[in-house]
Short mmCIF file of N, CA and C in Angstrom, two decimals:
data_model
loop_
_atom_site.label_atom_id
_atom_site.label_comp_id
_atom_site.label_asym_id
_atom_site.label_seq_id
_atom_site.Cartn_x
_atom_site.Cartn_y
_atom_site.Cartn_z
N MET T 1 -246.48 170.33 59.32
CA MET T 1 -247.30 169.10 59.19
C MET T 1 -246.48 167.91 59.47
N VAL T 2 -245.23 167.80 58.92
CA VAL T 2 -244.36 166.72 59.06
C VAL T 2 -243.94 166.65 60.53
N GLU T 3 -243.71 167.77 61.12
CA GLU T 3 -243.34 167.80 62.61
C GLU T 3 -244.50 167.29 63.38
N ARG T 4 -245.69 167.63 63.14
CA ARG T 4 -246.90 167.20 63.87
C ARG T 4 -247.06 165.61 63.74
N ARG T 5 -246.88 165.04 62.56
CA ARG T 5 -246.98 163.60 62.45
C ARG T 5 -245.86 162.86 63.20
N ARG T 6 -244.69 163.50 63.20
CA ARG T 6 -243.60 162.89 63.93
C ARG T 6 -243.88 162.81 65.38
N ASN T 7 -244.32 163.99 65.97
CA ASN T 7 -244.73 164.08 67.38
C ASN T 7 -245.78 163.08 67.68
N ARG T 8 -246.81 162.91 66.85
CA ARG T 8 -247.82 162.01 67.04
C ARG T 8 -247.43 160.54 67.24
N ARG T 9 -246.45 160.23 66.17
CA ARG T 9 -245.87 158.84 66.24
C ARG T 9 -245.09 158.59 67.59
N LEU T 10 -244.22 159.60 67.95
CA LEU T 10 -243.51 159.52 69.11
C LEU T 10 -244.41 159.36 70.28
N TRP T 11 -245.50 160.07 70.39
CA TRP T 11 -246.42 159.93 71.41
C TRP T 11 -247.02 158.58 71.51
N TRP T 12 -247.39 157.96 70.30
CA TRP T 12 -247.99 156.60 70.30
C TRP T 12 -246.92 155.56 70.80
N VAL T 13 -245.70 155.74 70.32
CA VAL T 13 -244.66 154.82 70.74
C VAL T 13 -244.48 154.93 72.23
N ALA T 14 -244.47 156.08 72.78
CA ALA T 14 -244.28 156.24 74.19
C ALA T 14 -245.37 155.72 75.01
N ALA T 15 -246.63 155.82 74.47
CA ALA T 15 -247.90 155.31 75.14
C ALA T 15 -247.78 153.82 75.08
N ILE T 16 -247.52 153.17 74.01
CA ILE T 16 -247.44 151.73 73.97
C ILE T 16 -246.29 151.18 74.86
N ALA T 17 -245.19 151.88 74.86
CA ALA T 17 -244.15 151.40 75.80
C ALA T 17 -244.49 151.52 77.29
N LEU T 18 -245.17 152.52 77.58
CA LEU T 18 -245.64 152.77 78.99
C LEU T 18 -246.79 151.77 79.31
N ALA T 19 -247.57 151.48 78.40
CA ALA T 19 -248.61 150.39 78.67
C ALA T 19 -247.99 149.01 78.83
N ALA T 20 -247.00 148.57 77.99
CA ALA T 20 -246.29 147.42 78.16
C ALA T 20 -245.48 147.37 79.47
N ALA T 21 -244.94 148.42 79.88
CA ALA T 21 -244.31 148.35 81.22
C ALA T 21 -245.22 148.28 82.36
N ALA T 22 -246.40 148.82 82.19
CA ALA T 22 -247.41 148.73 83.27
C ALA T 22 -247.85 147.22 83.44
N VAL T 23 -248.13 146.64 82.25
CA VAL T 23 -248.48 145.20 82.27
C VAL T 23 -247.50 144.27 82.89
N VAL T 24 -246.23 144.43 82.42
CA VAL T 24 -245.08 143.66 82.99
C VAL T 24 -244.95 143.91 84.55
N GLY T 25 -244.96 145.21 84.95
CA GLY T 25 -244.89 145.58 86.28
C GLY T 25 -245.96 144.97 87.07
N SER T 26 -247.23 145.07 86.66
CA SER T 26 -248.29 144.50 87.46
C SER T 26 -248.26 142.94 87.52
N THR T 27 -247.70 142.32 86.51
CA THR T 27 -247.57 140.81 86.50
C THR T 27 -246.52 140.50 87.59
N ILE T 28 -245.50 141.19 87.62
CA ILE T 28 -244.44 140.92 88.60
C ILE T 28 -244.92 141.11 90.12
N VAL T 29 -245.69 142.22 90.27
CA VAL T 29 -246.20 142.59 91.58
C VAL T 29 -247.29 141.63 92.03
N LEU T 30 -248.21 141.27 91.03
CA LEU T 30 -249.35 140.42 91.38
C LEU T 30 -248.95 138.93 91.47
N ASN T 31 -247.82 138.55 90.82
CA ASN T 31 -247.39 137.10 90.74
C ASN T 31 -245.87 137.09 90.97
N PRO T 32 -245.50 137.34 92.22
CA PRO T 32 -244.08 137.31 92.52
C PRO T 32 -243.38 136.10 92.36
N ASP T 33 -244.12 134.85 92.31
CA ASP T 33 -243.47 133.62 92.06
C ASP T 33 -243.48 133.32 90.60
N GLY T 34 -243.74 134.24 89.73
CA GLY T 34 -243.61 134.02 88.30
C GLY T 34 -244.95 133.33 87.78
N GLY T 35 -246.05 133.42 88.46
CA GLY T 35 -247.25 132.99 88.04
C GLY T 35 -247.43 131.43 88.23
N CYS T 36 -246.54 130.81 88.93
CA CYS T 36 -246.51 129.35 89.08
C CYS T 36 -247.31 129.01 90.18
N ASP T 37 -248.53 128.69 90.04
CA ASP T 37 -249.39 128.17 91.10
C ASP T 37 -249.07 126.68 91.39
N GLU T 38 -249.64 126.12 92.44
CA GLU T 38 -249.48 124.72 92.69
C GLU T 38 -250.11 123.91 91.61
N PRO T 39 -249.45 122.85 91.16
CA PRO T 39 -250.02 122.08 90.04
C PRO T 39 -251.33 121.42 90.51
N SER T 40 -252.37 121.37 89.47
CA SER T 40 -253.61 120.80 89.85
C SER T 40 -253.56 119.33 89.49
N ALA T 41 -254.00 118.52 90.35
CA ALA T 41 -254.11 117.03 90.20
C ALA T 41 -255.03 116.72 89.13
N ALA T 42 -254.73 115.67 88.45
CA ALA T 42 -255.66 115.15 87.44
C ALA T 42 -257.03 114.59 88.10
N PRO T 43 -258.05 114.68 87.38
CA PRO T 43 -259.27 114.21 87.94
C PRO T 43 -259.24 112.62 88.20
N SER T 44 -259.99 112.15 89.04
CA SER T 44 -259.92 110.67 89.50
C SER T 44 -260.18 109.82 88.31
N ALA T 45 -261.04 110.25 87.36
CA ALA T 45 -261.34 109.49 86.11
C ALA T 45 -260.04 109.29 85.37
N GLU T 46 -259.25 110.30 85.23
CA GLU T 46 -257.91 110.11 84.50
C GLU T 46 -256.99 109.28 85.28
N ILE T 47 -256.86 109.43 86.64
CA ILE T 47 -256.00 108.73 87.48
C ILE T 47 -256.29 107.22 87.28
N ALA T 48 -257.58 106.90 87.11
CA ALA T 48 -258.02 105.43 86.92
C ALA T 48 -257.44 104.86 85.66
N LEU T 49 -256.98 105.64 84.74
CA LEU T 49 -256.44 105.15 83.47
C LEU T 49 -255.02 104.63 83.64
N MET T 50 -254.37 104.96 84.80
CA MET T 50 -252.99 104.57 84.99
C MET T 50 -252.93 103.06 85.21
N PRO T 51 -251.84 102.35 84.79
CA PRO T 51 -251.68 100.92 85.06
C PRO T 51 -251.80 100.57 86.53
N ALA T 52 -252.39 99.50 86.72
CA ALA T 52 -252.59 98.99 88.20
C ALA T 52 -251.27 98.89 88.87
N GLY T 53 -251.20 99.43 89.98
CA GLY T 53 -249.98 99.42 90.79
C GLY T 53 -249.09 100.59 90.63
N LEU T 54 -249.39 101.45 89.69
CA LEU T 54 -248.58 102.62 89.45
C LEU T 54 -248.98 103.78 90.31
N SER T 55 -248.06 104.30 91.10
CA SER T 55 -248.36 105.29 92.04
C SER T 55 -247.24 106.46 91.95
N PHE T 56 -247.74 107.82 91.91
CA PHE T 56 -246.72 108.84 91.94
C PHE T 56 -246.73 109.50 93.28
N ASP T 57 -247.33 108.86 94.34
CA ASP T 57 -247.38 109.50 95.62
C ASP T 57 -246.02 110.05 96.18
N ARG T 58 -244.95 109.30 95.97
CA ARG T 58 -243.62 109.69 96.48
C ARG T 58 -242.92 110.60 95.40
N ILE T 59 -243.42 110.80 94.24
CA ILE T 59 -242.72 111.43 93.18
C ILE T 59 -243.27 112.85 93.00
N GLY T 60 -244.53 113.07 92.86
CA GLY T 60 -245.07 114.42 92.63
C GLY T 60 -246.57 114.37 92.20
N THR T 61 -247.08 115.44 91.62
CA THR T 61 -248.48 115.53 91.35
C THR T 61 -248.73 115.15 89.91
N VAL T 62 -249.66 114.10 89.76
CA VAL T 62 -250.07 113.71 88.38
C VAL T 62 -251.00 114.71 87.86
N THR T 63 -250.71 115.40 86.78
CA THR T 63 -251.55 116.45 86.21
C THR T 63 -252.39 116.01 85.06
N GLY T 64 -252.17 114.88 84.50
CA GLY T 64 -252.94 114.35 83.38
C GLY T 64 -252.62 112.97 83.01
N VAL T 65 -253.49 112.21 82.51
CA VAL T 65 -253.36 110.90 82.17
C VAL T 65 -254.30 110.64 80.93
N GLN T 66 -253.66 110.02 79.87
CA GLN T 66 -254.43 109.63 78.61
C GLN T 66 -254.10 108.30 78.11
N LYS T 67 -255.08 107.63 77.54
CA LYS T 67 -254.79 106.43 76.76
C LYS T 67 -254.97 106.74 75.34
N VAL T 68 -253.89 106.55 74.64
CA VAL T 68 -253.98 106.75 73.23
C VAL T 68 -253.51 105.46 72.48
N GLU T 69 -254.41 104.95 71.69
CA GLU T 69 -254.16 103.66 71.02
C GLU T 69 -253.61 102.55 72.08
N ARG T 70 -252.41 102.25 71.92
CA ARG T 70 -251.91 101.19 72.74
C ARG T 70 -250.91 101.78 73.84
N GLN T 71 -251.01 102.98 74.16
CA GLN T 71 -250.19 103.63 75.13
C GLN T 71 -250.92 104.38 76.23
N VAL T 72 -250.33 104.38 77.40
CA VAL T 72 -250.78 105.18 78.53
C VAL T 72 -249.78 106.33 78.69
N MET T 73 -250.22 107.58 78.73
CA MET T 73 -249.35 108.77 78.89
C MET T 73 -249.72 109.44 80.16
N VAL T 74 -248.78 109.65 80.98
CA VAL T 74 -248.91 110.33 82.33
C VAL T 74 -248.03 111.55 82.28
N GLN T 75 -248.68 112.69 82.67
CA GLN T 75 -247.95 113.99 82.85
C GLN T 75 -248.02 114.21 84.42
N ALA T 76 -246.74 114.70 84.89
CA ALA T 76 -246.75 115.06 86.34
C ALA T 76 -245.73 116.14 86.51
N ILE T 77 -245.76 116.73 87.71
CA ILE T 77 -244.80 117.79 88.08
C ILE T 77 -244.23 117.33 89.50
N THR T 78 -242.89 117.61 89.55
CA THR T 78 -242.25 117.17 90.81
C THR T 78 -241.35 118.46 91.15
N THR T 79 -240.87 118.37 92.47
CA THR T 79 -239.87 119.37 92.91
C THR T 79 -238.58 118.66 93.12
N MET T 80 -238.54 117.41 92.93
CA MET T 80 -237.23 116.65 93.03
C MET T 80 -236.25 116.90 91.94
N PRO T 81 -234.92 116.86 92.16
CA PRO T 81 -234.06 116.90 91.05
C PRO T 81 -234.21 115.72 90.15
N PRO T 82 -233.95 115.94 88.91
CA PRO T 82 -234.18 114.80 87.84
C PRO T 82 -233.66 113.47 88.28
N GLU T 83 -232.42 113.38 88.76
CA GLU T 83 -231.84 112.11 89.13
C GLU T 83 -232.66 111.43 90.12
N GLU T 84 -233.03 112.14 91.18
CA GLU T 84 -233.78 111.51 92.31
C GLU T 84 -235.19 111.09 91.76
N ALA T 85 -235.83 111.90 91.04
CA ALA T 85 -237.11 111.62 90.41
C ALA T 85 -237.01 110.36 89.47
N ALA T 86 -236.02 110.27 88.80
CA ALA T 86 -235.80 109.15 87.87
C ALA T 86 -235.77 107.82 88.58
N VAL T 87 -235.07 107.78 89.68
CA VAL T 87 -234.91 106.57 90.46
C VAL T 87 -236.32 106.16 91.04
N LEU T 88 -237.02 107.17 91.63
CA LEU T 88 -238.37 106.87 92.10
C LEU T 88 -239.40 106.45 91.02
N ILE T 89 -239.28 107.06 89.86
CA ILE T 89 -240.20 106.67 88.69
C ILE T 89 -239.81 105.21 88.38
N GLN T 90 -238.53 104.91 88.28
CA GLN T 90 -238.14 103.50 87.97
C GLN T 90 -238.75 102.59 88.99
N ASP T 91 -238.79 102.88 90.31
CA ASP T 91 -239.31 102.08 91.35
C ASP T 91 -240.86 101.91 91.18
N ALA T 92 -241.51 103.02 90.89
CA ALA T 92 -242.95 103.00 90.76
C ALA T 92 -243.44 102.23 89.60
N VAL T 93 -242.74 102.41 88.45
CA VAL T 93 -243.12 101.60 87.22
C VAL T 93 -242.80 100.11 87.44
N THR T 94 -241.64 99.82 88.00
CA THR T 94 -241.42 98.43 88.35
C THR T 94 -242.41 97.75 89.19
N ALA T 95 -242.84 98.54 90.21
CA ALA T 95 -243.93 98.03 91.09
C ALA T 95 -245.25 97.86 90.35
N ALA T 96 -245.48 98.48 89.15
CA ALA T 96 -246.60 98.25 88.30
C ALA T 96 -246.37 97.09 87.38
N GLY T 97 -245.28 96.38 87.38
CA GLY T 97 -245.12 95.21 86.61
C GLY T 97 -244.27 95.42 85.33
N TYR T 98 -243.73 96.59 85.07
CA TYR T 98 -242.79 96.81 83.94
C TYR T 98 -241.43 96.46 84.42
N ARG T 99 -240.52 96.23 83.45
CA ARG T 99 -239.16 96.01 83.80
C ARG T 99 -238.22 97.19 83.41
N PRO T 100 -237.36 97.51 84.44
CA PRO T 100 -236.54 98.69 84.07
C PRO T 100 -235.44 98.30 82.96
N ALA T 101 -235.19 99.21 82.07
CA ALA T 101 -234.21 98.94 80.99
C ALA T 101 -233.06 100.00 81.04
N GLY T 102 -233.07 100.89 81.96
CA GLY T 102 -231.96 101.76 82.14
C GLY T 102 -232.40 103.20 82.38
N ILE T 103 -231.40 103.94 82.91
CA ILE T 103 -231.63 105.35 83.32
C ILE T 103 -230.48 106.16 82.62
N GLU T 104 -230.83 107.25 82.02
CA GLU T 104 -229.92 108.20 81.49
C GLU T 104 -230.11 109.56 82.16
N SER T 105 -228.96 110.17 82.66
CA SER T 105 -229.17 111.47 83.31
C SER T 105 -228.11 112.43 82.78
N GLU T 106 -228.56 113.73 82.50
CA GLU T 106 -227.69 114.70 81.98
C GLU T 106 -227.68 115.90 82.89
N GLY T 107 -228.00 115.74 84.19
CA GLY T 107 -228.02 116.77 85.22
C GLY T 107 -229.26 117.52 85.14
N VAL T 108 -229.68 118.30 84.17
CA VAL T 108 -230.93 118.98 84.26
C VAL T 108 -232.04 118.28 83.61
N GLU T 109 -231.78 117.08 83.06
CA GLU T 109 -232.78 116.23 82.50
C GLU T 109 -232.49 114.75 82.65
N ALA T 110 -233.45 113.96 82.83
CA ALA T 110 -233.13 112.46 83.04
C ALA T 110 -234.27 111.63 82.31
N GLN T 111 -233.85 110.47 81.86
CA GLN T 111 -234.85 109.57 81.11
C GLN T 111 -234.72 108.20 81.75
N VAL T 112 -235.83 107.50 81.87
CA VAL T 112 -235.90 106.12 82.30
C VAL T 112 -236.56 105.21 81.30
N PHE T 113 -236.05 104.12 81.01
CA PHE T 113 -236.65 103.24 79.92
C PHE T 113 -237.11 102.02 80.63
N PHE T 114 -238.24 101.43 79.96
CA PHE T 114 -238.87 100.23 80.43
C PHE T 114 -239.28 99.28 79.40
N THR T 115 -239.41 98.00 79.77
CA THR T 115 -239.96 96.98 78.84
C THR T 115 -240.97 96.20 79.51
N THR T 116 -241.76 95.47 78.77
CA THR T 116 -242.60 94.29 79.32
C THR T 116 -242.30 93.06 78.67
N ALA T 117 -242.88 92.06 79.12
CA ALA T 117 -242.57 90.71 78.55
C ALA T 117 -242.69 90.72 76.99
N SER T 118 -243.81 91.13 76.53
CA SER T 118 -244.00 91.03 75.12
C SER T 118 -244.28 92.45 74.42
N LEU T 119 -244.29 93.43 75.08
CA LEU T 119 -244.61 94.74 74.47
C LEU T 119 -243.44 95.68 74.32
N ALA T 120 -243.55 96.62 73.42
CA ALA T 120 -242.49 97.57 73.23
C ALA T 120 -242.13 98.33 74.48
N ALA T 121 -241.02 99.04 74.38
CA ALA T 121 -240.48 99.76 75.57
C ALA T 121 -241.36 101.04 75.86
N GLY T 122 -241.24 101.44 77.14
CA GLY T 122 -241.78 102.70 77.57
C GLY T 122 -240.76 103.67 78.01
N ARG T 123 -241.03 104.92 78.24
CA ARG T 123 -240.04 105.88 78.64
C ARG T 123 -240.62 106.95 79.57
N ALA T 124 -239.82 107.39 80.50
CA ALA T 124 -240.15 108.55 81.31
C ALA T 124 -239.08 109.65 81.10
N ARG T 125 -239.49 110.86 80.94
CA ARG T 125 -238.59 111.97 80.77
C ARG T 125 -238.80 112.98 81.84
N VAL T 126 -237.82 113.39 82.57
CA VAL T 126 -237.85 114.38 83.56
C VAL T 126 -237.11 115.58 83.09
N ARG T 127 -237.79 116.73 82.86
CA ARG T 127 -237.10 117.94 82.26
C ARG T 127 -237.55 119.19 83.01
N PRO T 128 -236.68 120.20 82.87
CA PRO T 128 -237.20 121.51 83.61
C PRO T 128 -238.52 121.92 83.12
N SER T 129 -239.39 122.46 84.03
CA SER T 129 -240.64 123.07 83.73
C SER T 129 -240.45 124.57 83.58
N ALA T 130 -241.58 125.21 83.28
CA ALA T 130 -241.54 126.70 83.19
C ALA T 130 -241.42 127.29 84.55
N CYS T 131 -241.62 126.67 85.58
CA CYS T 131 -241.57 127.23 86.98
C CYS T 131 -240.20 126.71 87.56
N GLU T 132 -239.54 127.71 88.15
CA GLU T 132 -238.22 127.35 88.75
C GLU T 132 -238.40 126.46 89.94
N GLY T 133 -237.44 125.46 90.03
CA GLY T 133 -237.58 124.50 91.04
C GLY T 133 -238.57 123.33 90.83
N ARG T 134 -239.13 123.31 89.71
CA ARG T 134 -240.06 122.17 89.35
C ARG T 134 -239.69 121.43 88.08
N TRP T 135 -239.91 120.28 87.95
CA TRP T 135 -239.56 119.51 86.76
C TRP T 135 -240.87 118.83 86.25
N ALA T 136 -240.99 118.79 84.91
CA ALA T 136 -242.05 118.18 84.38
C ALA T 136 -241.71 116.69 83.91
N ILE T 137 -242.71 115.86 84.19
CA ILE T 137 -242.49 114.36 83.98
C ILE T 137 -243.46 114.01 82.90
N ASP T 138 -242.87 113.37 81.82
CA ASP T 138 -243.69 112.73 80.71
C ASP T 138 -243.39 111.31 80.71
N LEU T 139 -244.40 110.44 81.03
CA LEU T 139 -244.26 108.98 81.09
C LEU T 139 -245.09 108.43 80.07
N VAL T 140 -244.57 107.55 79.25
CA VAL T 140 -245.31 106.74 78.17
C VAL T 140 -245.03 105.36 78.37
N LEU T 141 -246.15 104.51 78.54
CA LEU T 141 -245.96 103.14 78.81
C LEU T 141 -246.88 102.39 77.89
N PRO T 142 -246.49 101.16 77.45
CA PRO T 142 -247.42 100.34 76.70
C PRO T 142 -248.64 100.02 77.47
N ASP T 143 -249.74 100.03 76.98
CA ASP T 143 -251.05 99.72 77.66
C ASP T 143 -251.17 98.24 77.69
N ARG T 144 -250.93 97.54 78.72
CA ARG T 144 -251.01 96.11 78.85
C ARG T 144 -252.40 95.63 78.61
N ASP T 145 -253.43 96.46 78.98
CA ASP T 145 -254.84 96.04 78.81
C ASP T 145 -255.36 96.11 77.36
N ALA T 146 -254.53 96.69 76.46
CA ALA T 146 -254.94 96.93 75.06
C ALA T 146 -255.01 95.56 74.30
N GLY T 147 -254.32 94.61 74.73
CA GLY T 147 -254.31 93.32 74.04
C GLY T 147 -253.33 93.45 72.90
N PRO T 148 -253.25 92.25 72.20
CA PRO T 148 -252.21 92.13 71.06
C PRO T 148 -252.68 92.93 69.80
#
């Protein structure tokens, strides 16, 4: 009786391990790039929320834009190294009327800081994404249209 239970448990453990291996194997075969599809661009209604003059055309794909209280938050994906992306983000945000306040780079990650005449600072962060060779960009800027 004890021997039969032990054999049954071993059979279940083997079956679960085999099923897990099949799932992992099929994921690798069906998604050789790790499941990283091309990033989807944010809808035009979201893009319209970006500050006037701000463009990510030279940087990467904007995947989302939100206005929360007095801030505009932009999410994007780029294939550029963080240092290069940080410089282009600084140029793009400066073209939109914000002032650069500095860049900090640590090789695999970079940050860019901004100010406006009367509003608090903004920040862009470029960090590794889940997909190899791509970096995620999180940009937070004060919403100049929100008023005082």
